[in-house]
Short mmCIF file of C-alpha atoms in Angstrom, two decimals:
data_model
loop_
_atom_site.label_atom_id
_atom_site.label_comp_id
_atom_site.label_asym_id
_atom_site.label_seq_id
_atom_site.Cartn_x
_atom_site.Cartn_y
_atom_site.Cartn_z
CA UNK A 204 54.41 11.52 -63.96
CA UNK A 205 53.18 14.30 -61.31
CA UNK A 206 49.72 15.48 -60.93
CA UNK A 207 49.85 18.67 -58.30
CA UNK A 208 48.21 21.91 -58.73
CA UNK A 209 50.32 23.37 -56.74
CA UNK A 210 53.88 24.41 -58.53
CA UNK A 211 56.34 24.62 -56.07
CA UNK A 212 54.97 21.41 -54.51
CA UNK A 213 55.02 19.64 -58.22
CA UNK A 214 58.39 21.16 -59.07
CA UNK A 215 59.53 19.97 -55.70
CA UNK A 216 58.31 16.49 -56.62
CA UNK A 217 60.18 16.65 -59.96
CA UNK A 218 63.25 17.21 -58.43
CA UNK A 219 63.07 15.11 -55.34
CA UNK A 220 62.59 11.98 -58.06
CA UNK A 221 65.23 13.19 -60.29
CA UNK A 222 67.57 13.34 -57.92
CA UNK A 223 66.89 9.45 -57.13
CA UNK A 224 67.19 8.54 -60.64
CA UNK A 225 63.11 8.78 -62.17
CA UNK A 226 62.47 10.17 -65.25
CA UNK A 227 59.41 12.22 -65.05
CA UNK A 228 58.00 12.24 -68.89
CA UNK A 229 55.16 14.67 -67.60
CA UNK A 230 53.65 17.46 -64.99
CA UNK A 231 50.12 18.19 -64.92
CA UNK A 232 48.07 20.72 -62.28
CA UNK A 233 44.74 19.21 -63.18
CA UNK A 234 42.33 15.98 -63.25
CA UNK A 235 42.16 16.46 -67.18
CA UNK A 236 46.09 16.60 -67.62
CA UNK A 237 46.62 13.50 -65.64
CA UNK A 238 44.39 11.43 -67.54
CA UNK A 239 46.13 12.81 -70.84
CA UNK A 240 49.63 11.83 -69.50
CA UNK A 241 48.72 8.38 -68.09
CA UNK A 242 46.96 7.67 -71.54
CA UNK A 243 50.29 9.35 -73.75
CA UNK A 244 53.11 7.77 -71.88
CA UNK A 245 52.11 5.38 -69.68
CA UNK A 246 54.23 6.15 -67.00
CA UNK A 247 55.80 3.02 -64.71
CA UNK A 248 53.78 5.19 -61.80
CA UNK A 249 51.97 8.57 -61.28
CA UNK A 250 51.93 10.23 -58.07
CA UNK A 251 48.72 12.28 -58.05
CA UNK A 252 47.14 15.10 -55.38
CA UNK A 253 43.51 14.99 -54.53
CA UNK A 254 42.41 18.35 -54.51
CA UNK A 255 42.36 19.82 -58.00
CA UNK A 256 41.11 22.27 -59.71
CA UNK A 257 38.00 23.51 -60.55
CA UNK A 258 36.58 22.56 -56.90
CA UNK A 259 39.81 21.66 -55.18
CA UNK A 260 37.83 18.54 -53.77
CA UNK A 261 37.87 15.05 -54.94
CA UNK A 262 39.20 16.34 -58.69
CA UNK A 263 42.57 14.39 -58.54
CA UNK A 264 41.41 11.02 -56.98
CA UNK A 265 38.69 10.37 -59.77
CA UNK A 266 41.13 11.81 -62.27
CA UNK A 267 43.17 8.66 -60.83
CA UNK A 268 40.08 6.47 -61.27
CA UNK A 269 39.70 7.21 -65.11
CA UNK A 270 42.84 6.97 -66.17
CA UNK A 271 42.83 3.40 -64.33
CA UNK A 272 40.10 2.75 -66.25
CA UNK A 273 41.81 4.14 -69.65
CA UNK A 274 45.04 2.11 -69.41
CA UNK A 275 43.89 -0.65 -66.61
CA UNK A 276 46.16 -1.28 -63.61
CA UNK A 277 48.42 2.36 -64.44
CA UNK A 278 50.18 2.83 -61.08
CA UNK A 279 48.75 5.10 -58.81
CA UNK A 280 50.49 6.68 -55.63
CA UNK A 281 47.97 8.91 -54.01
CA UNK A 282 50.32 11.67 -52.09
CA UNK A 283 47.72 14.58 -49.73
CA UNK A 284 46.86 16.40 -47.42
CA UNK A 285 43.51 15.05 -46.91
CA UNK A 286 41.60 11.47 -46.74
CA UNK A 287 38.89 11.36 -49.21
CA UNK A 288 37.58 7.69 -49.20
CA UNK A 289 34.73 7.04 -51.39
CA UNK A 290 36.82 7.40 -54.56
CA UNK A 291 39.79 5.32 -52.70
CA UNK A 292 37.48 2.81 -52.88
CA UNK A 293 37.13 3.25 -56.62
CA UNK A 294 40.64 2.87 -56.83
CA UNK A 295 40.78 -0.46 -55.29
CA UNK A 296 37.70 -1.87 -56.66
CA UNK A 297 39.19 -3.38 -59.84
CA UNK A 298 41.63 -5.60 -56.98
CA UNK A 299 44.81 -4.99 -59.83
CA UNK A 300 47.05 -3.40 -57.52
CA UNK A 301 49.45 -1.01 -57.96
CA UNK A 302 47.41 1.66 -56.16
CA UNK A 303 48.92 3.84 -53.11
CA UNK A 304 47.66 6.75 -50.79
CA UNK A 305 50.37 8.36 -48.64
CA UNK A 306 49.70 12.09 -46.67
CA UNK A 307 52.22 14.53 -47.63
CA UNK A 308 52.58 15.50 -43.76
CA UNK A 309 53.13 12.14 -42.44
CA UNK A 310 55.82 11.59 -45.04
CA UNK A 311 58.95 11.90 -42.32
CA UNK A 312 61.30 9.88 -44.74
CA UNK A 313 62.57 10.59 -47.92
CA UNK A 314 63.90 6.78 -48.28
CA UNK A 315 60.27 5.34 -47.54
CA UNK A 316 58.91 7.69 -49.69
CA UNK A 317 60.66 6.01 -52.38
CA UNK A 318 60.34 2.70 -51.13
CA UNK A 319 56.64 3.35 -51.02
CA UNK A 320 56.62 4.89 -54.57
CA UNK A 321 58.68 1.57 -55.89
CA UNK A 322 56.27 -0.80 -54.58
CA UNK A 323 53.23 0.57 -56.04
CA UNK A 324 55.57 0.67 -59.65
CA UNK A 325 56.15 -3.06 -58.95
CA UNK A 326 52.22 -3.78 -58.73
CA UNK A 327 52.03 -3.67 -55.27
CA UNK A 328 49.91 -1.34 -52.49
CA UNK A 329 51.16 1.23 -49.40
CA UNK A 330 48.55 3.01 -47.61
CA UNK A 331 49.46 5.29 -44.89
CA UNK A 332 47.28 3.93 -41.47
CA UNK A 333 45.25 7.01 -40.89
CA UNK A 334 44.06 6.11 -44.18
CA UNK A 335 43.83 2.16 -44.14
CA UNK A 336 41.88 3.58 -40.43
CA UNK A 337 39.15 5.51 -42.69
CA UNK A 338 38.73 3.11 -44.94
CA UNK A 339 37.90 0.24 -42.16
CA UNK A 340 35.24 2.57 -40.59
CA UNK A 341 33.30 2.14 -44.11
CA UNK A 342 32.90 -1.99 -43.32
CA UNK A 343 30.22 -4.02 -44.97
CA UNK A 344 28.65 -6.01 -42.81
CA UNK A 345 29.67 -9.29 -44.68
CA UNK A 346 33.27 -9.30 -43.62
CA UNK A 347 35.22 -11.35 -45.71
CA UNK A 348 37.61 -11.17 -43.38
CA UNK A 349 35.79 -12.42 -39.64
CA UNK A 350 37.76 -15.99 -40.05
CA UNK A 351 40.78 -14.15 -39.00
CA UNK A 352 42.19 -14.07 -35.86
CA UNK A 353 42.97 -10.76 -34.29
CA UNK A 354 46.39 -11.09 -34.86
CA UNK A 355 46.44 -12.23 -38.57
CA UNK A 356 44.26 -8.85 -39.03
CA UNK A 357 47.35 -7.02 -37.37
CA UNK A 358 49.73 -8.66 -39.77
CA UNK A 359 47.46 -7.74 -42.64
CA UNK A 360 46.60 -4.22 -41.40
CA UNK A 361 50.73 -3.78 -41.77
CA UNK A 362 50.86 -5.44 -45.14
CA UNK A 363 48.44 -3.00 -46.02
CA UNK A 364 50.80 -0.40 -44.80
CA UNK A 365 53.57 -1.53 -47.61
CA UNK A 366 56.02 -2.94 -44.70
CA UNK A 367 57.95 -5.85 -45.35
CA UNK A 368 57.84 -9.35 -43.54
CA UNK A 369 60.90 -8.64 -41.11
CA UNK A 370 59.36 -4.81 -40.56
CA UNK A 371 56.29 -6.33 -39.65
CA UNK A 372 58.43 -8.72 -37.13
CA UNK A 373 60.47 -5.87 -35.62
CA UNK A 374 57.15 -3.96 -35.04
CA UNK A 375 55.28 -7.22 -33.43
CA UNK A 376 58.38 -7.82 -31.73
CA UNK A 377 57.87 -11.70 -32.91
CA UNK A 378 60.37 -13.77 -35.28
CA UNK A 379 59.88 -13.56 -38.89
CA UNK A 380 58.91 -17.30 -39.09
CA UNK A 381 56.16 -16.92 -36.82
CA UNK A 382 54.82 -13.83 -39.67
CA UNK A 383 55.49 -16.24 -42.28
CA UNK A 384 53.06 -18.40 -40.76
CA UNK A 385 50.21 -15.75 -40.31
CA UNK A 386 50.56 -14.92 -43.26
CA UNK A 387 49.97 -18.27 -44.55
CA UNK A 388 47.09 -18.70 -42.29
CA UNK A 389 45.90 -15.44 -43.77
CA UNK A 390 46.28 -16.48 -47.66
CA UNK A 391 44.63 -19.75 -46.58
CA UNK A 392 41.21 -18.19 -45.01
CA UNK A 393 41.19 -16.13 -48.06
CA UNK A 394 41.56 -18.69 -50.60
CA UNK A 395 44.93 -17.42 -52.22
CA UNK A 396 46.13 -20.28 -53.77
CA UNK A 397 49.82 -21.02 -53.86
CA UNK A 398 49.74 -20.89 -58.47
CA UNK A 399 49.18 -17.33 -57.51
CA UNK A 400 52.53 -16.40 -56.65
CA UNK A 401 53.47 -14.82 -53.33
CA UNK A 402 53.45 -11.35 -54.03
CA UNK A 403 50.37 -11.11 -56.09
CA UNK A 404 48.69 -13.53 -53.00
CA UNK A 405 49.98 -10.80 -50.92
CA UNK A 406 48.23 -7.77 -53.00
CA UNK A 407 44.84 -9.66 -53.28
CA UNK A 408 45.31 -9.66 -49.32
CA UNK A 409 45.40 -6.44 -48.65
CA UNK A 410 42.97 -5.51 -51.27
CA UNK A 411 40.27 -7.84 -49.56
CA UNK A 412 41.04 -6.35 -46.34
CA UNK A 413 41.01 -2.61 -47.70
CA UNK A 414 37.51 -3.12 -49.22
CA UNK A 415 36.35 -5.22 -46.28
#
């Protein structure tokens, strides 16, 4: 489903996912509607605005953050203008996944869109880095994270960004071994256990280092 209160921008949406094969069971232009459509039809992912109406603030991200807590772990793709981080947070607290935030004008692909949009369907996270760059400002001081080395924070920093084990080589310019072997160094220091399964090992990861 779509959440946007602005119509061409929603009916843009519609069409854009149509046209790559999505059913879209339901539209909605405010915080109220969304929560009604997540609960009705639980959709395999909503991709929700933040600024809603009545204030045109926050409205849309805690929208997001009730109907999480209505039908646990719905999908959420966060797609705006604007970083708003207290209720990202929210959104990650419950460390279930399947939770996105992309801005609309940093989205230069149509194809990584999608990819993006898939992933967080599939259980999994994409967060664009101006936004994974907010969210580190808001650090606790008890890092979960200060056992890592510098560079198994830059491999996690791109997990966090939804890229894929050979994108995150390409960008490193290393082989795709050597980020199979951060990465286990990472899962390690965190305690992800190898019962958990790779890709939910990989979720909890970013999660720890999104709330960190």
């Amino acid at each position: 489903m779509v959440a946007d209160d602005a119509v061409l921008i929603r009916e843009g949406l519609v069409r854009l996912l149509e046209e790559f094969g999505c059913e879209v069971v339901e539209t909605a232009g405010t915080g109220e509607g969304l929560v009604e459509a997540v609960v009705a039809h639980r959709p395999d992912v909503s991709v929700v605005d933040v600024r809603m109406p009545p204030s045109f603030t926050d409205e849309g991200l805690r929208a997001a953050v009730e109907a999480r807590e209505k039908v646990p772990g719905a999908p959420v793709l966060i797609l705006s203008q604007y970083v708003e981080v207290s209720y990202a947070d929210d959104l990650l607290a419950d460390a279930r996944g399947a939770v996105g935030y992309l801005l609309k004008d940093r989205v230069v692909d149509v194809e990584e869109f999608m990819d993006g949009l898939r992933r967080v369907a599939a259980g999994g996270t994409v967060f664009d880095p101006q936004v994974v760059a907010q969210l580190m400002v808001r650090r606790r001081r008890d890092d979960p994270l200060a056992s890592l080395t510098p560079r198994e924070r830059e491999v996690l920093g791109l997990m966090a960004e939804g890229r894929s084990n050979p994108a995150i080589a390409r960008r490193l310019v290393v082989t795709e071994g050597a980020v199979e072997k951060h990465i286990r160094g990472i899962f390690a220091k965190l305690g992800l256990h190898a019962e958990d399964g790779d890709q939910h090992r990989r979720v909890l990861a970013v999660l720890a280092y999104l709330r960190s």
